[in-house]
Amino acid sequence: EPQNGDAPSPRFGHTTTFVGDSRVVLFGGATGDTGRYTITADAFMLNVSNNTWSRVQAEGTMPFARAAHAAACVDHSQMVIYGGATGGGSLSSDELYLLDIRNEERSQWMSVPVMGTTPGRRYGHTMIFNKPLLIVFGGNNGQQAECDIWILDVERSPFQWQEVQVMGKRGPLPRVYHSAEVCREGPAAGMMVVFGGRTAENKSLKDTWGLRQHRDGRWDWVEAPAKRGPPPEPRFQHSCIFVDSKLLIIGGRGPEVSKPLPTAVYDTETCEWHNVCSVQRFRHSSWGMGGLLFSYGGFDHKNPSLSIDLSTGNGYRAGHCCLS
């Protein structure tokens, strides 16, 4: 789809965060190909209503360049980023950065003051916002894959990260390059749902887990039952979104980098899987908006070393293609 304005260059390992009012903020990622790439601290805004890009001109303490970081919208026109890698085996700092674009003429970056221990440096993790909690899960700390969970309550100051101790012995293996999203409707409403990723032994995963907090404040993991349909193919470097009570697992790669993977759809009401058309991308980003699925950037499987800027809007209309 043609894109107007000051568009970002093709990239991978970036984030795209829907911040309200048809606006999506792209941050960071690497440009070039896998052999010779440049990690960026680019910030661009896409207005989806007219498919126009602009550079985010923000004041304040800007985050350093990074890829394989995580980002989440915490309030209308406000988003945070955490972690990532800076190239050559180095990791980004453990600071939490906030971008405030409530006034687009005076956008502002800040490093959020946090007390005590942090989740530490990591890349390939996920961070979601389930009001009032930011939840960081998994990723690689530079030495190994993790399966720890950290929360930060944005309504309690001073801000403080807290590691979650989960009840019971069951839970996901340590993993990197998985996906996570909050389910807002149906039987899994309120859960953070995690899918796939890659283990420390480089095995691609295809398991689905829900993290829930009980009324008494305790947390546990529950593995999603699969009652019918073809199980999803194992994958990592994919993305996911919820459309109503259905989880869409978009793109990604498995053990064979040249093999495109279908979009897998899990219905949390019926516990059924089915496959639909694929975006044929990995290390891309996705977001959902008004029944449309959008995907941006990443690699395709035919030329897995060339990053691309597939644009928005070839988004599948979820009610029409993916979820019919």
PDB file of N, CA and C in Angstrom, residues 2 89-90 106 134 139 154 187-188 223 229 233-234 269 275 281 303 306 321:
ATOM      1  N   PRO A   2       0.608   2.256  -0.837  1.00  0.00           N
ATOM      2  CA  PRO A   2       1.491   3.422  -0.875  1.00  0.00           C
ATOM      3  C   PRO A   2       1.471   4.147   0.456  1.00  0.00           C
ATOM      4  N   GLY A  89      26.631  -8.157  20.534  1.00  0.00           N
ATOM      5  CA  GLY A  89      26.515  -8.874  21.811  1.00  0.00           C
ATOM      6  C   GLY A  89      26.190  -7.989  23.002  1.00  0.00           C
ATOM      7  N   SER A  90      26.075  -6.665  22.805  1.00  0.00           N
ATOM      8  CA  SER A  90      25.762  -5.774  23.933  1.00  0.00           C
ATOM      9  C   SER A  90      24.263  -5.587  24.075  1.00  0.00           C
ATOM     10  N   ARG A 106       4.883  19.046  21.089  1.00  0.00           N
ATOM     11  CA  ARG A 106       5.889  19.026  22.168  1.00  0.00           C
ATOM     12  C   ARG A 106       6.010  17.620  22.749  1.00  0.00           C
ATOM     13  N   LEU A 134       2.325  -3.189  34.159  1.00  0.00           N
ATOM     14  CA  LEU A 134       3.228  -3.571  33.073  1.00  0.00           C
ATOM     15  C   LEU A 134       3.771  -4.942  33.438  1.00  0.00           C
ATOM     16  N   GLY A 139      12.684 -13.775  27.613  1.00  0.00           N
ATOM     17  CA  GLY A 139      13.768 -13.128  26.888  1.00  0.00           C
ATOM     18  C   GLY A 139      15.117 -13.712  27.288  1.00  0.00           C
ATOM     19  N   VAL A 154       1.698   1.007  37.470  1.00  0.00           N
ATOM     20  CA  VAL A 154       1.874   2.402  37.046  1.00  0.00           C
ATOM     21  C   VAL A 154       1.042   3.380  37.884  1.00  0.00           C
ATOM     22  N   PRO A 187     -13.554 -16.395  27.916  1.00  0.00           N
ATOM     23  CA  PRO A 187     -13.146 -17.118  29.127  1.00  0.00           C
ATOM     24  C   PRO A 187     -11.731 -16.792  29.599  1.00  0.00           C
ATOM     25  N   ALA A 188     -10.863 -16.307  28.696  1.00  0.00           N
ATOM     26  CA  ALA A 188      -9.485 -15.984  29.094  1.00  0.00           C
ATOM     27  C   ALA A 188      -9.312 -14.489  29.401  1.00  0.00           C
ATOM     28  N   GLU A 223      -1.941 -23.929  31.061  1.00  0.00           N
ATOM     29  CA  GLU A 223      -1.664 -24.224  29.650  1.00  0.00           C
ATOM     30  C   GLU A 223      -2.978 -24.276  28.888  1.00  0.00           C
ATOM     31  N   GLY A 229      -8.691 -29.182  15.718  1.00  0.00           N
ATOM     32  CA  GLY A 229      -7.975 -28.414  14.705  1.00  0.00           C
ATOM     33  C   GLY A 229      -6.490 -28.752  14.687  1.00  0.00           C
ATOM     34  N   GLU A 233       2.091 -24.522  14.056  1.00  0.00           N
ATOM     35  CA  GLU A 233       3.480 -24.927  13.822  1.00  0.00           C
ATOM     36  C   GLU A 233       4.394 -24.184  14.799  1.00  0.00           C
ATOM     37  N   PRO A 234       5.442 -24.881  15.288  1.00  0.00           N
ATOM     38  CA  PRO A 234       6.374 -24.219  16.217  1.00  0.00           C
ATOM     39  C   PRO A 234       7.014 -23.011  15.533  1.00  0.00           C
ATOM     40  N   GLU A 269     -12.787 -19.502  23.185  1.00  0.00           N
ATOM     41  CA  GLU A 269     -14.119 -19.991  23.593  1.00  0.00           C
ATOM     42  C   GLU A 269     -14.240 -21.498  23.354  1.00  0.00           C
ATOM     43  N   ASN A 275      -5.883 -22.615  10.718  1.00  0.00           N
ATOM     44  CA  ASN A 275      -4.901 -21.809   9.989  1.00  0.00           C
ATOM     45  C   ASN A 275      -5.597 -20.962   8.938  1.00  0.00           C
ATOM     46  N   ARG A 281       6.190 -13.386   7.029  1.00  0.00           N
ATOM     47  CA  ARG A 281       7.211 -12.487   7.572  1.00  0.00           C
ATOM     48  C   ARG A 281       7.736 -13.049   8.886  1.00  0.00           C
ATOM     49  N   ASN A 303      13.858 -14.148   0.627  1.00  0.00           N
ATOM     50  CA  ASN A 303      15.156 -13.469   0.767  1.00  0.00           C
ATOM     51  C   ASN A 303      15.368 -13.187   2.245  1.00  0.00           C
ATOM     52  N   LEU A 306      17.021  -9.907   3.597  1.00  0.00           N
ATOM     53  CA  LEU A 306      16.662  -8.539   3.205  1.00  0.00           C
ATOM     54  C   LEU A 306      15.447  -8.070   3.983  1.00  0.00           C
ATOM     55  N   CYS A 321     -11.246 -12.065   6.513  1.00  0.00           N
ATOM     56  CA  CYS A 321     -10.354 -13.128   6.043  1.00  0.00           C
ATOM     57  C   CYS A 321     -10.006 -14.063   7.180  1.00  0.00           C
TER      58      CYS A 321
END
